[in-house]
XYZ file of C-alpha atoms in Angstrom:
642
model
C -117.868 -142.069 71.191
C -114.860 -141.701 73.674
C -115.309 -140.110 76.877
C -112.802 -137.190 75.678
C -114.578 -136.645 72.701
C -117.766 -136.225 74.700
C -116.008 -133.272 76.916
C -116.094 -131.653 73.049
C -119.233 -132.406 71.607
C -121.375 -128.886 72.631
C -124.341 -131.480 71.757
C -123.863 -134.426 74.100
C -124.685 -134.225 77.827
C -122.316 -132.305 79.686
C -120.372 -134.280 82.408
C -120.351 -133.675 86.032
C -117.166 -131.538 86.994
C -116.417 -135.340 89.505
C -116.509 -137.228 85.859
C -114.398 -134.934 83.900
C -111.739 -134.431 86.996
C -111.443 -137.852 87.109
C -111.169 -138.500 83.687
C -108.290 -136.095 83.755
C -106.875 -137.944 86.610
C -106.628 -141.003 84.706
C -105.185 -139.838 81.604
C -102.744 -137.826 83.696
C -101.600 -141.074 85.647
C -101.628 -143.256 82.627
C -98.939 -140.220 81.311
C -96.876 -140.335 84.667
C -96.724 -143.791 84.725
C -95.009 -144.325 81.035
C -92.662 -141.542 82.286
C -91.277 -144.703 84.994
C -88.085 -146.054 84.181
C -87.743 -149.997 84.436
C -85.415 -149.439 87.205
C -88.567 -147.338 89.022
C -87.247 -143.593 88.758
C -88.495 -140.807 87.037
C -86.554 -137.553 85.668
C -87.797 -134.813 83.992
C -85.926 -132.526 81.860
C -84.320 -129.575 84.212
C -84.446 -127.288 81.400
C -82.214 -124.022 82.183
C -80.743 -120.993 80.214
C -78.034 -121.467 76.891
C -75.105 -120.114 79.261
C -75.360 -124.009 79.922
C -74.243 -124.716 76.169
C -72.119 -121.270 75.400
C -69.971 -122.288 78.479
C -69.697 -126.037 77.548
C -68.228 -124.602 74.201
C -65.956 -122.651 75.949
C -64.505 -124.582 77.888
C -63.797 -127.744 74.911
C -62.513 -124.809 73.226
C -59.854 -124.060 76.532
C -59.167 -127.890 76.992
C -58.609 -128.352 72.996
C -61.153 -131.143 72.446
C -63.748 -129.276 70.438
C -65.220 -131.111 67.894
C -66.881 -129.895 64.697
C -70.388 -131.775 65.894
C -70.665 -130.711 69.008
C -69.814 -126.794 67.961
C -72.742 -127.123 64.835
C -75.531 -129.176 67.432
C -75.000 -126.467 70.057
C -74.578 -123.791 68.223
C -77.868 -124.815 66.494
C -79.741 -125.446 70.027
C -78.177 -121.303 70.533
C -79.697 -119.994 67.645
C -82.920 -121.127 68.739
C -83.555 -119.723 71.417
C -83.079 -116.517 70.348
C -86.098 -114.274 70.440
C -87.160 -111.659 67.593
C -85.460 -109.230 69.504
C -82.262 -110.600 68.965
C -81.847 -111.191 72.767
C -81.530 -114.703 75.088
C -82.874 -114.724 78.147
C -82.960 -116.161 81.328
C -86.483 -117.690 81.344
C -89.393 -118.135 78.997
C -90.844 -114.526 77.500
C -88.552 -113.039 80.077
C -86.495 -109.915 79.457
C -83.351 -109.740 77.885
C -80.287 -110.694 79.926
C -77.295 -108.697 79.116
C -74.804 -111.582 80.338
C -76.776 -114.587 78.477
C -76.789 -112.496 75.451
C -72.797 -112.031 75.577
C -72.270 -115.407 76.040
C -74.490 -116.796 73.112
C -73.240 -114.616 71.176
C -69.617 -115.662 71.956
C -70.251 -119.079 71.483
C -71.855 -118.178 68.019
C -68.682 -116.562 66.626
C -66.462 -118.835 67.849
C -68.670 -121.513 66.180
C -68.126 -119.488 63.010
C -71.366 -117.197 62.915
C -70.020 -113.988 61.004
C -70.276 -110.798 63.224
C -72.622 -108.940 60.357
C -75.635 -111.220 60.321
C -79.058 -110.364 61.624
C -79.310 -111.938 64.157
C -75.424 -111.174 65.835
C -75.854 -107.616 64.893
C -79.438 -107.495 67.148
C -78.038 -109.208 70.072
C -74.249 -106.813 69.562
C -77.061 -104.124 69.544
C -78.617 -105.159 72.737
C -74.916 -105.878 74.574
C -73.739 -102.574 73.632
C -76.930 -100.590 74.388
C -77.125 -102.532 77.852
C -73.774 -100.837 78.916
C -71.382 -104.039 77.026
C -69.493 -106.063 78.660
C -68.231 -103.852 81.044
C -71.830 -104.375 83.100
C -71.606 -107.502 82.215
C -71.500 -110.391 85.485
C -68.375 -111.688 86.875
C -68.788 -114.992 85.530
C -69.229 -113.895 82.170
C -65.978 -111.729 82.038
C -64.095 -114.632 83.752
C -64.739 -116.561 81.244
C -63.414 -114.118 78.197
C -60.280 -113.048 80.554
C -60.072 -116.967 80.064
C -59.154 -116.398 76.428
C -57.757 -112.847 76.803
C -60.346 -111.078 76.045
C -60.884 -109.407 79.557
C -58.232 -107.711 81.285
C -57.697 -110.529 85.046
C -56.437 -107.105 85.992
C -60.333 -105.863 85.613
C -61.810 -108.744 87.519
C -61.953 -109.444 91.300
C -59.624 -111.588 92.709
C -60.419 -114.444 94.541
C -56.909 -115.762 96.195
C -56.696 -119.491 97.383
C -55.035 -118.544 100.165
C -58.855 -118.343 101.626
C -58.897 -122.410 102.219
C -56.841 -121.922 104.766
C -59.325 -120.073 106.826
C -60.677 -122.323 109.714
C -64.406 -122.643 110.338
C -64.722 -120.373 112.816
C -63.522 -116.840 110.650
C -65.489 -114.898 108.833
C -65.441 -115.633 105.183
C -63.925 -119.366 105.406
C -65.424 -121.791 102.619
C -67.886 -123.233 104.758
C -69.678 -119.475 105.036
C -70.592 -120.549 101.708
C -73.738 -121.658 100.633
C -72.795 -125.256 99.417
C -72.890 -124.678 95.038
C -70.620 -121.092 96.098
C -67.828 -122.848 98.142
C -67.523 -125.374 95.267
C -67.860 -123.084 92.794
C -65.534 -120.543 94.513
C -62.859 -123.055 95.371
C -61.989 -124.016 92.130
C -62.165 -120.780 90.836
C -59.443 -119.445 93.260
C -57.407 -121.622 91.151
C -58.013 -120.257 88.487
C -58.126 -116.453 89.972
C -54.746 -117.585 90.684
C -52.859 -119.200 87.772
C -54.791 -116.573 85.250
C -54.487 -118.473 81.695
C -54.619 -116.654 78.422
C -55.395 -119.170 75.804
C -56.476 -118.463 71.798
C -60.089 -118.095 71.000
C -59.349 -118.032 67.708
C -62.016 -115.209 67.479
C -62.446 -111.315 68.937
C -65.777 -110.446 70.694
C -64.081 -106.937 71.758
C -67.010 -105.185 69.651
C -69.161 -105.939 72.798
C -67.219 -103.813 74.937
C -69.283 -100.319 75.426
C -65.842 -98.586 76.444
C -67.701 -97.490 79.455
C -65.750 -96.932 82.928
C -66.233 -99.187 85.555
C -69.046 -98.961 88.248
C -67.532 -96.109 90.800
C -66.864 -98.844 93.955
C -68.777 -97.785 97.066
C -67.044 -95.558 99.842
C -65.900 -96.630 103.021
C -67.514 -97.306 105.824
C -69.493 -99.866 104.186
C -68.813 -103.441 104.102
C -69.087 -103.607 99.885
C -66.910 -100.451 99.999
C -64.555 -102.102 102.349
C -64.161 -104.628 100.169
C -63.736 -102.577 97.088
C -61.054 -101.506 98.561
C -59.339 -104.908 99.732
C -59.747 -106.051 96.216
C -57.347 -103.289 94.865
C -54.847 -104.610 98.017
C -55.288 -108.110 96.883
C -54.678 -107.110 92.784
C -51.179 -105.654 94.501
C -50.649 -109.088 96.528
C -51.069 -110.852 92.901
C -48.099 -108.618 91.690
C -45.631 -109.490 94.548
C -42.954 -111.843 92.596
C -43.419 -114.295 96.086
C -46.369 -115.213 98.256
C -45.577 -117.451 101.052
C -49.066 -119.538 101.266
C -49.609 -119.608 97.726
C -48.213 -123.318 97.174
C -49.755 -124.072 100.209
C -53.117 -123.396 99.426
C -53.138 -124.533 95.888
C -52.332 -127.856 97.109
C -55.077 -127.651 99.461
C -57.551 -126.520 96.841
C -56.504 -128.827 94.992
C -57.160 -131.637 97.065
C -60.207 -130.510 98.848
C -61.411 -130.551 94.905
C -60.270 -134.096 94.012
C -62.288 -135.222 97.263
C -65.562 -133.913 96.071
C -65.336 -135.226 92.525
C -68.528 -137.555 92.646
C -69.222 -141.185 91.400
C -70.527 -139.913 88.063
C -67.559 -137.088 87.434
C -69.700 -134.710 88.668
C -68.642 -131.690 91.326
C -72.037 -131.311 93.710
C -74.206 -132.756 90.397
C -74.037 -129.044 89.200
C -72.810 -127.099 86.251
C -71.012 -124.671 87.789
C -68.653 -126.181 89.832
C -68.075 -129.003 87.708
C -66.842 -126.948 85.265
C -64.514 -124.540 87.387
C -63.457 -127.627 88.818
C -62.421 -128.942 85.064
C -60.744 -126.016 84.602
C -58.924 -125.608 87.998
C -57.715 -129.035 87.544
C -56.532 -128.803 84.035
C -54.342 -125.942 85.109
C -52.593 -127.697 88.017
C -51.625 -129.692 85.531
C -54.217 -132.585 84.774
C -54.557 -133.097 81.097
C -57.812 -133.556 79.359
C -56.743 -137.992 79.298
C -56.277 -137.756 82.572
C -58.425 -140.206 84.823
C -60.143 -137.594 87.006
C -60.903 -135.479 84.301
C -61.194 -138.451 81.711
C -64.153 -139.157 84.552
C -65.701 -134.976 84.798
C -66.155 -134.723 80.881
C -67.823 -138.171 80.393
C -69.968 -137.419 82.779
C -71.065 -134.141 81.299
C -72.567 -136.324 78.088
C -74.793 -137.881 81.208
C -76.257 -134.453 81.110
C -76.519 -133.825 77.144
C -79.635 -133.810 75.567
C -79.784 -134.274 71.786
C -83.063 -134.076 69.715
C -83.812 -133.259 66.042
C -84.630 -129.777 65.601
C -85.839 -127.824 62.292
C -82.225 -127.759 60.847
C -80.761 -130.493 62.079
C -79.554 -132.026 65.500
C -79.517 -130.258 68.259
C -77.590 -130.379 71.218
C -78.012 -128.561 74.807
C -76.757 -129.450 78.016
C -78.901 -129.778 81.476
C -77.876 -127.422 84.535
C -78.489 -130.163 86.488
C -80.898 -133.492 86.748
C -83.002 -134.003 89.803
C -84.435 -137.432 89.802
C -84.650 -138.036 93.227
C -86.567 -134.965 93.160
C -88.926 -136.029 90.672
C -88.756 -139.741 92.107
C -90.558 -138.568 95.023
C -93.249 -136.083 93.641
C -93.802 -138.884 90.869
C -94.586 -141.446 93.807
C -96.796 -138.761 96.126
C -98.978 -137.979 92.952
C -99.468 -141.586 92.571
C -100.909 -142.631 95.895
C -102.833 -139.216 95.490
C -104.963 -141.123 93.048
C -105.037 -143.885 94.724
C -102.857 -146.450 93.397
C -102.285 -149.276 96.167
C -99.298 -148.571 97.970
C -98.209 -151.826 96.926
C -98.821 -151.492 93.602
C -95.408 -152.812 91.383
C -95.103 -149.192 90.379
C -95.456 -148.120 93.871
C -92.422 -150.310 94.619
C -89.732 -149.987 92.061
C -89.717 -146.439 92.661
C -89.501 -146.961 96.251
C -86.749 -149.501 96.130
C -84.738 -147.304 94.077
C -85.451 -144.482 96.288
C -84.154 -147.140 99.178
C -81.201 -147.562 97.170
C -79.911 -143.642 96.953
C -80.296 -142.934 100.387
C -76.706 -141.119 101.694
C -74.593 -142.882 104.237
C -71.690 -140.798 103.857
C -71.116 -137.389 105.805
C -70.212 -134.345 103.500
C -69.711 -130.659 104.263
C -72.464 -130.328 106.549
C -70.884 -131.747 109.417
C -69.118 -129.231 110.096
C -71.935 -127.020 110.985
C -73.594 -130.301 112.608
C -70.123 -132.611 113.415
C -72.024 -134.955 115.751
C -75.049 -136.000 113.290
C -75.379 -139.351 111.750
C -75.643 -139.175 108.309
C -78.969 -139.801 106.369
C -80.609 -138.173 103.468
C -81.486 -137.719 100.297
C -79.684 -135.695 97.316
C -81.303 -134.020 94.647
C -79.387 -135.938 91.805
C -78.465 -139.452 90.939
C -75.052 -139.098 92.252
C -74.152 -136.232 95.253
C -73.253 -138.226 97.713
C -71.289 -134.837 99.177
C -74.418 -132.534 99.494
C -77.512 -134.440 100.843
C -80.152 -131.954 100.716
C -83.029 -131.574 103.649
C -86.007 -130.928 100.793
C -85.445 -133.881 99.038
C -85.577 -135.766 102.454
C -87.801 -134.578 103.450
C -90.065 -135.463 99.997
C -88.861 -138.986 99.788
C -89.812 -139.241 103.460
C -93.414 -138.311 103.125
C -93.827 -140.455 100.046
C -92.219 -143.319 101.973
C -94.550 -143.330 104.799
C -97.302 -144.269 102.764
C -96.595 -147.386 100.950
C -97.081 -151.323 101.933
C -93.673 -152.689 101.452
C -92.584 -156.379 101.697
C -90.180 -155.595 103.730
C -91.428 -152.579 106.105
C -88.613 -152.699 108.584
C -86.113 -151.858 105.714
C -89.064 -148.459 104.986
C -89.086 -147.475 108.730
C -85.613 -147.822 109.373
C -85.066 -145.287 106.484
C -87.328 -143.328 107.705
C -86.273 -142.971 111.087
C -82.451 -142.256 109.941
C -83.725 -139.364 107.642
C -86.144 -138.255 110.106
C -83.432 -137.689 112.929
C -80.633 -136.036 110.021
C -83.128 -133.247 109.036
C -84.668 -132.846 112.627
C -80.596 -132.207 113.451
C -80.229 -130.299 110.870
C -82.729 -127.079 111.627
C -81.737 -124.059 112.266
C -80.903 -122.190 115.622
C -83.851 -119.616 114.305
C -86.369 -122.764 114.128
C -86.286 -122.701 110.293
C -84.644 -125.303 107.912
C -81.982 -124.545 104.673
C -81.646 -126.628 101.815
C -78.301 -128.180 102.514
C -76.164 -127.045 105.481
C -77.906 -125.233 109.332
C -76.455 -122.075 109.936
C -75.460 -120.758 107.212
C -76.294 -117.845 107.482
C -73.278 -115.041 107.263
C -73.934 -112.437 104.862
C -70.512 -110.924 105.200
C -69.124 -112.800 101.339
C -72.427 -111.484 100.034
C -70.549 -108.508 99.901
C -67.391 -109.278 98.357
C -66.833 -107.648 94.590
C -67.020 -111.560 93.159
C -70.388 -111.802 94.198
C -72.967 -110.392 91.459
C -74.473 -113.369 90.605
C -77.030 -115.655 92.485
C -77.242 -116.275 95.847
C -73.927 -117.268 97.975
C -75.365 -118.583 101.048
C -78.120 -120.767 102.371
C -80.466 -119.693 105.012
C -83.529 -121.502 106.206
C -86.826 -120.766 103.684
C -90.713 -120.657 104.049
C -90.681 -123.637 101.331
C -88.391 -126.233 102.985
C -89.030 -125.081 106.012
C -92.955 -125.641 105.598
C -91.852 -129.225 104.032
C -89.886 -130.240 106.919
C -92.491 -129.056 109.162
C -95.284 -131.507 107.246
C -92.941 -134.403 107.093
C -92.681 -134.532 110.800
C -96.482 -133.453 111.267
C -97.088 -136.547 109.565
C -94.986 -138.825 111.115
C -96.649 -137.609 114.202
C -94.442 -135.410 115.693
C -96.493 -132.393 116.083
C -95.993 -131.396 119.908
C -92.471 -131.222 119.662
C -90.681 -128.350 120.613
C -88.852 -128.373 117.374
C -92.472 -128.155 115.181
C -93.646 -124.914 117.738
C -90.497 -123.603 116.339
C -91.007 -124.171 112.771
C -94.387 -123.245 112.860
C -93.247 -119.925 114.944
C -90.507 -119.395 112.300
C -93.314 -119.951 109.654
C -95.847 -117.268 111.066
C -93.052 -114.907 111.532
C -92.281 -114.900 108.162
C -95.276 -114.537 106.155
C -95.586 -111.282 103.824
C -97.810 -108.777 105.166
C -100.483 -109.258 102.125
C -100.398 -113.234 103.328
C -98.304 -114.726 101.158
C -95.002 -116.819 101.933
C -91.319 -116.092 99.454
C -90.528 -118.821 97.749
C -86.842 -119.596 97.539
C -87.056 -122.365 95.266
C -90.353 -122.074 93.405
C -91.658 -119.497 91.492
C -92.613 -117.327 94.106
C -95.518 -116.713 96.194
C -97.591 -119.052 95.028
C -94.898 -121.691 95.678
C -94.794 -120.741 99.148
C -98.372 -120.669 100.016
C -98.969 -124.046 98.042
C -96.037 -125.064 101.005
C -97.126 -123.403 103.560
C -100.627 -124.035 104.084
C -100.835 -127.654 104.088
C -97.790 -127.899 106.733
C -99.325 -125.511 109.214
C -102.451 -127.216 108.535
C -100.814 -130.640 109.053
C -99.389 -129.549 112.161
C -102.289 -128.453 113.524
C -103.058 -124.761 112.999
C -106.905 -124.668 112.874
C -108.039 -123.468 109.326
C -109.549 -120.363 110.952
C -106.207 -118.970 111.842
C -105.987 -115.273 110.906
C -102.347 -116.804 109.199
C -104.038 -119.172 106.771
C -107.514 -116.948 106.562
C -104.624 -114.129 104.675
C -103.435 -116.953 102.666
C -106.659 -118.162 101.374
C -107.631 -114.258 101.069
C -104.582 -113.766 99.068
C -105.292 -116.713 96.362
C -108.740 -115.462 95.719
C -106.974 -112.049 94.990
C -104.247 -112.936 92.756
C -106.280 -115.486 90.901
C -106.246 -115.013 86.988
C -109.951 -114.287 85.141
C -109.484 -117.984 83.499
C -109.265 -119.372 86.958
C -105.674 -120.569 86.679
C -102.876 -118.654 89.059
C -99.176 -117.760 87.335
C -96.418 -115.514 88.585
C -94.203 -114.046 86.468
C -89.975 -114.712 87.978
C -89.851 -110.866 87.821
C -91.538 -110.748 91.342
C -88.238 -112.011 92.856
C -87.150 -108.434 91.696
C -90.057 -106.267 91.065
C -92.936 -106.075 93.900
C -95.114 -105.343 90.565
C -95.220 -108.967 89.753
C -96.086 -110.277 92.567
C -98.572 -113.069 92.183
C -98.941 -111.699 88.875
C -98.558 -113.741 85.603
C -99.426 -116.114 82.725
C -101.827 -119.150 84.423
C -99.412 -122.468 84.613
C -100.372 -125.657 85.404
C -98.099 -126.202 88.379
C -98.742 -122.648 89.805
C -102.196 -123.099 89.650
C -101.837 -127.024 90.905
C -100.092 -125.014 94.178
C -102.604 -122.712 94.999
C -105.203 -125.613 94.822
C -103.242 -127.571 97.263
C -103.436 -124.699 99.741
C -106.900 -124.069 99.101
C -107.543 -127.722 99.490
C -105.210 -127.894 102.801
C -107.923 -125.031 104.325
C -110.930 -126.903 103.299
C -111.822 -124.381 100.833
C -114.966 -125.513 98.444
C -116.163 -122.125 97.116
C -115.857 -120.630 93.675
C -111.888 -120.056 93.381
C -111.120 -123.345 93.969
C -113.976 -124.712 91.423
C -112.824 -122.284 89.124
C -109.112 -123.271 89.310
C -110.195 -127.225 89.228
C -111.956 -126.214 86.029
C -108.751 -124.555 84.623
C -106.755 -127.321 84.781
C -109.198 -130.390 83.268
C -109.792 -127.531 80.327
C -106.071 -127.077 79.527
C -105.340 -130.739 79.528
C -103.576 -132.065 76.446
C -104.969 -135.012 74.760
C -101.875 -137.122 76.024
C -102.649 -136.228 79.699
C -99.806 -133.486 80.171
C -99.964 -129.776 80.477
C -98.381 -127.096 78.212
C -95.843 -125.411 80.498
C -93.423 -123.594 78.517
C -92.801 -120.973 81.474
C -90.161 -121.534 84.165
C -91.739 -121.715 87.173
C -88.543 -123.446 89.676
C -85.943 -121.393 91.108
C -82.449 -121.867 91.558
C -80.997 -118.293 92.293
C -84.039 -115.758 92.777
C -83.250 -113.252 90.406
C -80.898 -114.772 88.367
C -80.934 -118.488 87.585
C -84.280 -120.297 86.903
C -85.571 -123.280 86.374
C -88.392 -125.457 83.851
C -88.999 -128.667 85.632
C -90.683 -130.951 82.943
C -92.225 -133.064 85.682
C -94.164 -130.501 87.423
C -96.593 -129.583 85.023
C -97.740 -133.109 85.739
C -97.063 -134.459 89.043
C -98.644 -131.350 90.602
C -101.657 -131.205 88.838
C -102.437 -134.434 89.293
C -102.107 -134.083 93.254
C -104.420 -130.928 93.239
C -107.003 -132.671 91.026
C -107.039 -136.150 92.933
C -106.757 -134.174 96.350
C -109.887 -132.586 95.055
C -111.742 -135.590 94.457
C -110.622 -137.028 97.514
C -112.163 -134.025 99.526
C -115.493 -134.486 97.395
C -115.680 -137.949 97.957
C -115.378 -137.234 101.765
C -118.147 -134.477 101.658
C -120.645 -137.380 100.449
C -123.293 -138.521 103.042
C-alpha cells in the first residue's frame, strides 16, 4: 500500500503531521519540477477577465483580419464563462461587472449570437438594469465610439498635444504610472483621429437612455477638470490646431520606440493594443512590419484548449515568467534541493540571461542610475520592475554556481538599481520612484484602475528582505523602509496589499522582511500581525480573502480558504516563530486539500493588478507558495529537535 493511500485508510496507523507534510512536499516538488521548461523557466497561466478576448475581437474586427476560427474559439471561451446569472465578471464567484458584461456581450453579437437568446437577453438584462452603457467605463465606450456606436462627442478627450509636456509639469506622461502613460499615449491618437468603422452589428439596446453623471462643481480638482474637458471637446472643433501635427508625430514615435522584441508594448494588453490601433490610424496597415510584429506576437499570448463544444480560444493579459522563474526556484531550495542541483541551474542561467541592460522610462525620475533589473515578462526590456528584482535576487543568492562571479556580479548590479530606485518617503514602487502625483487621478479619462505608482507595503517589504539578506541591514536606507513599513500598517495589524489579494498578501510580505531585518518577534508591530492571522483564520484552518476588501472594509480578511492565501499567512506565522495551534491548523489545511498530482485547487483570483478593478489567477501560486510554507515548516521543526 502507497504512502497516499495510507493518509486514506481510517484503519491503518495514522502518520505523524512531519510524515504527511513531507510527503506533500515531495509530491508538490515532483509537480513543480515537470512544470520546468528545458530551457529552465517556468510560466504559469496569468489567467484574467474575457475583456481580454471581447477586445481582441474587436479590434481584428477594426483592422479587417477577422477570421471565422478565431471569432467561433473565442466566442466559445465567452460563453463559458458566463455565470447562471447571465453576468461575466471580473474574478471567480465575484459580482457582476457592468463593463465586462457589455463587452462579452458585444463580442457575442458581433460573432453572430442572436440578441433574443437566453443567455444575451440575461446579461442585456443586467447592462440595462446596471444603468447601460451610459455607466459603463471609459474604456468600454471607447471602444464602441470605435465602431460608432458611442457618440467621441460623449467621451473625454485625451489630446496628444500632452507629449509635449516636459517632466517637470503637472500631468506630463511620466506622472503616469508606467501601463497608464503607455496606455494613454496611444490612445491620444486615437482621442485624436476619432475613427468610425462598421461593426456590422448594433448593441444600442444596451444603452439605458439615462443622462450622464452630473460632473462635480468647481472648486474641486475632478470638477475642474470636468470643466476643461468641455474646453478641450471645443479645441477638437477648431478647423486648425497649431501642435496637433506636432505631437502626433511625437506620439507616434515615442510609440514605435517602445514596441518590444516580441511585438509587445510594456508585455501588456492594454497598451499593446491602443498602440495597434494608434498605429494603424497614422497610417500603418495591418502587413506592415511593426504591426506585422504587434499581432504575431499577440498569438505568443493565446491559449487554445478543447473545451465541451469544441476549441477554445482566450488570450492572456499578460505572462510573467520571470515572475514565476523566481518563486519556482525559492520554493525549490525551500525543500532543499542542492543549490547546484541541474534544475537549480537552468533556471538560474536563464534568469542570468533576462537580466535588463538597457535604461527605459525610469531614468527620468532616476537619470544617473545604471541600469539593472529584472522585468516581469519574457520580453520588457522598457519597464524593469523592482519586485521582480528583487525576487530573482533573493533566489540568486542562494545557489552554488560554476561560475559565481557571473551570480555576484548580477547581484550587485540589481542590488544597487533597486537600492537607487526607493522612494524619497523610504518606500519602494513597482516600476518608476516618485511617482507619486495624484493630480491625472482626477482627470474625467480616469475610471478605471490605478494611474500611478506609489511605493507599497508588498514590494516595499520585498525590497527590504532582499537587502536584509544580502546583509545590509544597518543601512540608513533599511531604517527607512522599515520606518515606512511600521508607518503603514492598518490599525487592526494588517498591511494593504497592492499586488496580492489583500491583507493577507501583505502580512505574508511583511513579516518575514521586518523579521529579516531585524525587528525582534516581540515587536508590538508583528505581535498585531500574528494577532490578526489568528483572527481572520477560517474554521477549516485555511485563510482566504475575498478581492471585494479592496472596496468593501466588510471583506477584509474575509473569504473562501486558498492555498496561496493560506501558504502567506503561514510564512508570516513562520517568520515570528509561531508553533501554536493556528499555524498547525493551517499546515493541516493545506496537506488535506492536496490533489493527488501534488497541486492545489485554486479557482479564485487571488493576484492583483488594479485593486478594484483588474485581477489576477496566477496558476503557479497555488503551488510554489504552498510548498515554501510547508517546507519552511519542516525546516523550523527540524530545528526545534534536540
Amino acid at each position: 500500500m502507497s504512502e497516499l493511500e495510507e493518509l486514506g485508510d481510517p484503519a491503518a496507523e495514522p502518520l505523524s503531521r512531519s510524515t504527511r507534510v513531507l510527503e506533500a512536499v515531495h509530491r508538490a516538488r515532483n509537480r513543480l519540477l515537470s512544470l520546468q521548461t528545458p530551457l529552465g523557466w517556468w510560466k504559469g497561466e496569468l489567467q484574467t477577465n474575457v475583456t481580454m478576448d471581447a477586445e481582441d475581437l474587436l479590434l481584428r474586427q477594426f483592422l479587417g483580419i477577422r477570421d471565422e476560427q478565431v471569432t467561433t474559439e473565442s466566442a466559445r471561451w465567452i460563453r463559458s464563462q458566463q455565470r447562471e446569472d447571465g453576468t461575466w465578471a471580473t474574478f471567480h464567484d465575484g459580482p457582476g461587472d457592468l463593463s465586462t458584461t457589455a463587452e462579452a456581450y458585444t463580442a457575442l453579437k458581433l460573432a453572430g449570437d442572436p440578441a433574443d437568446a437566453r443567455h444575451m437577453r440575461q446579461a442585456r438584462q443586467f447592462v440595462l438594469d446596471s444603468g447601460g452603457l451610459e455607466r459603463s467605463r471609459v474604456f468600454t465606450r471607447i471602444w464602441l465610439a470605435l465602431f460608432g456606436e458611442w457618440s467621441w462627442n460623449r467621451l473625454p478627450v485625451l489630446p496628444p498635444e500632452m507629449i509635449l509636456l516636459p517632466s517637470w509639469c503637472p500631468l506630463n506622461i511620466h506622472d503616469w504610472g508606467c501601463w497608464a502613460r503607455q496606455t494613454a499615449v496611444p490612445l491620444t491618437v486615437v482621442s485624436a483621429t476619432r475613427p468610425c468603422r462598421d461593426l456590422g452589428v448594433s448593441v444600442r439596446e444596451l444603452r439605458s437612455g439615462s443622462p450622464a453623471p452630473q460632473a462635480e462643481r468647481l472648486p474641486s480638482w475632478v470638477g475642474a477638470f470636468h470643466h476643461l474637458d468641455r474646453v478641450l471637446h471645443a479645441y477638437e472643433r477648431l478647423p486648425a490646431k497649431p501642435l496637433r501635427r506636432l505631437s502626433l508625430r511625437k506620439a507616434e514615435q515615442w510609440i514605435l520606440d517602445r514596441q518590444e522584441a516580441d511585438g509587445s508594448w510594456g508585455g501588456i494588453q492594454p497598451p499593446w493594443v491602443y498602440s495597434v490601433l494608434a498605429l494603424h490610424l497614422l497610417g500603418y496597415s495591418p502587413h506592415h512590419q511593426v504591426l506585422q510584429r504587434a499581432l504575431s506576437g499577440l498569438e505568443g499570448f493565446v491559449i487554445r484548449e478543447r473545451g465541451d463544444q469544441g476549441w477554445v480560444r482566450r488570450l492572456e493579459a499578460c505572462q510573467s515568467p520571470v515572475w514565476d522563474t523566481a518563486l519556482a526556484l525559492t520554493a525549490l531550495l525551500d525543500t532543499g534541493t542542492p543549490p547546484d542541483a541541474p534544475e537549480v541551474l537552468r533556471a538560474v542561467d536563464w534568469l542570468l540571461s533576462q537580466e535588463v541592460r538597457k535604461s527605459g522610462d525610469w531614468t527620468v525620475r532616476r537619470p544617473g542610475l545604471r541600469p539593472s533589473g529584472w522585468a516581469f515578462e519574457f520580453a520588457n526590456d522598457t519597464y524593469p520592475d523592482i519586485d521582480d528584482t528583487a525576487e530573482v535576487v533573493l533566489a540568486l543568492r542562494r545557489v552554488r554556481h560554476p561560475d559565481p562571479s557571473e551570480v555576484a556580479q548580477a547581484i550587485h548590479r540589481a542590488s544597487r538599481w533597486v537600492q537607487g530606485m526607493q522612494c524619497i518617503d523610504g518606500g519602494w514602487a513597482a516600476f518608476d520612484a516618485d511617482n507619486t502625483r495624484t493630480l491625472c487621478e482626477k482627470l474625467p479619462f480616469c475610471d478605471f484602475g490605478a494611474v500611478i505608482d506609489p511605493p507599497s507595503a508588498d514590494v516595499t517589504a520585498h525590497v527590504l528582505e532582499m537587502l536584509a539578506m544580502l546583509g545590509d541591514t544597518g543601512s540608513a536606507q533599511v531604517r527607512q523602509a522599515v520606518r515606512w513599513l511600521l508607518e503603514h500598517q492598518e490599525p487592526a495589524g494588517s498591511w494593504f496589499g497592492r499586488w496580492g489579494a489583500n491583507h493577507v498578501y501583505g502580512i505574508g510580505a511583511v513579516v518575514p522582511a521586518l523579521v529579516a531585518a531585524g525587528l525582534p518577534t516581540s515587536h508590538e508591530a508583528l505581535r498585531a500581525a500574528v494577532r490578526w492571522l489568528g483572527e481572520h483564520q477560517n474554521p477549516d484552518g485555511g485563510w482566504g480573502e475575498d478581492l471585494r476588501s479592496y472596496r468593501d472594509p466588510d471583506w477584509i480578511g474575509r473569504g473562501e480558504s486558498t492555498a496561496s492565501q493560506t501558504a502567506w499567512a503561514l510564512l508570516a506565522l513562520l517568520a515570528t516563530g509561531e508553533r501554536g495551534q493556528p499555524l498547525l491548523r493551517g499546515v493541516d489545511w493545506l496537506v488535506a486539500t492536496q490533489r493527488a498530482d501534488g497541486s492545489w485547487d485554486e479557482p479564485q483570483f487571488t493576484g492583483t493588478g488594479f485593486p478594484g478593478d483588474f485581477y489576477i489567477n496566477y496558476h503557479l501560486y497555488r503551488l510554489v507558495f504552498p510548498i515554501s510554507a510547508l517546507a519552511r515548516f519542516l525546516e523550523a521543526n527540524d530545528a526545534q529537535q534536540p
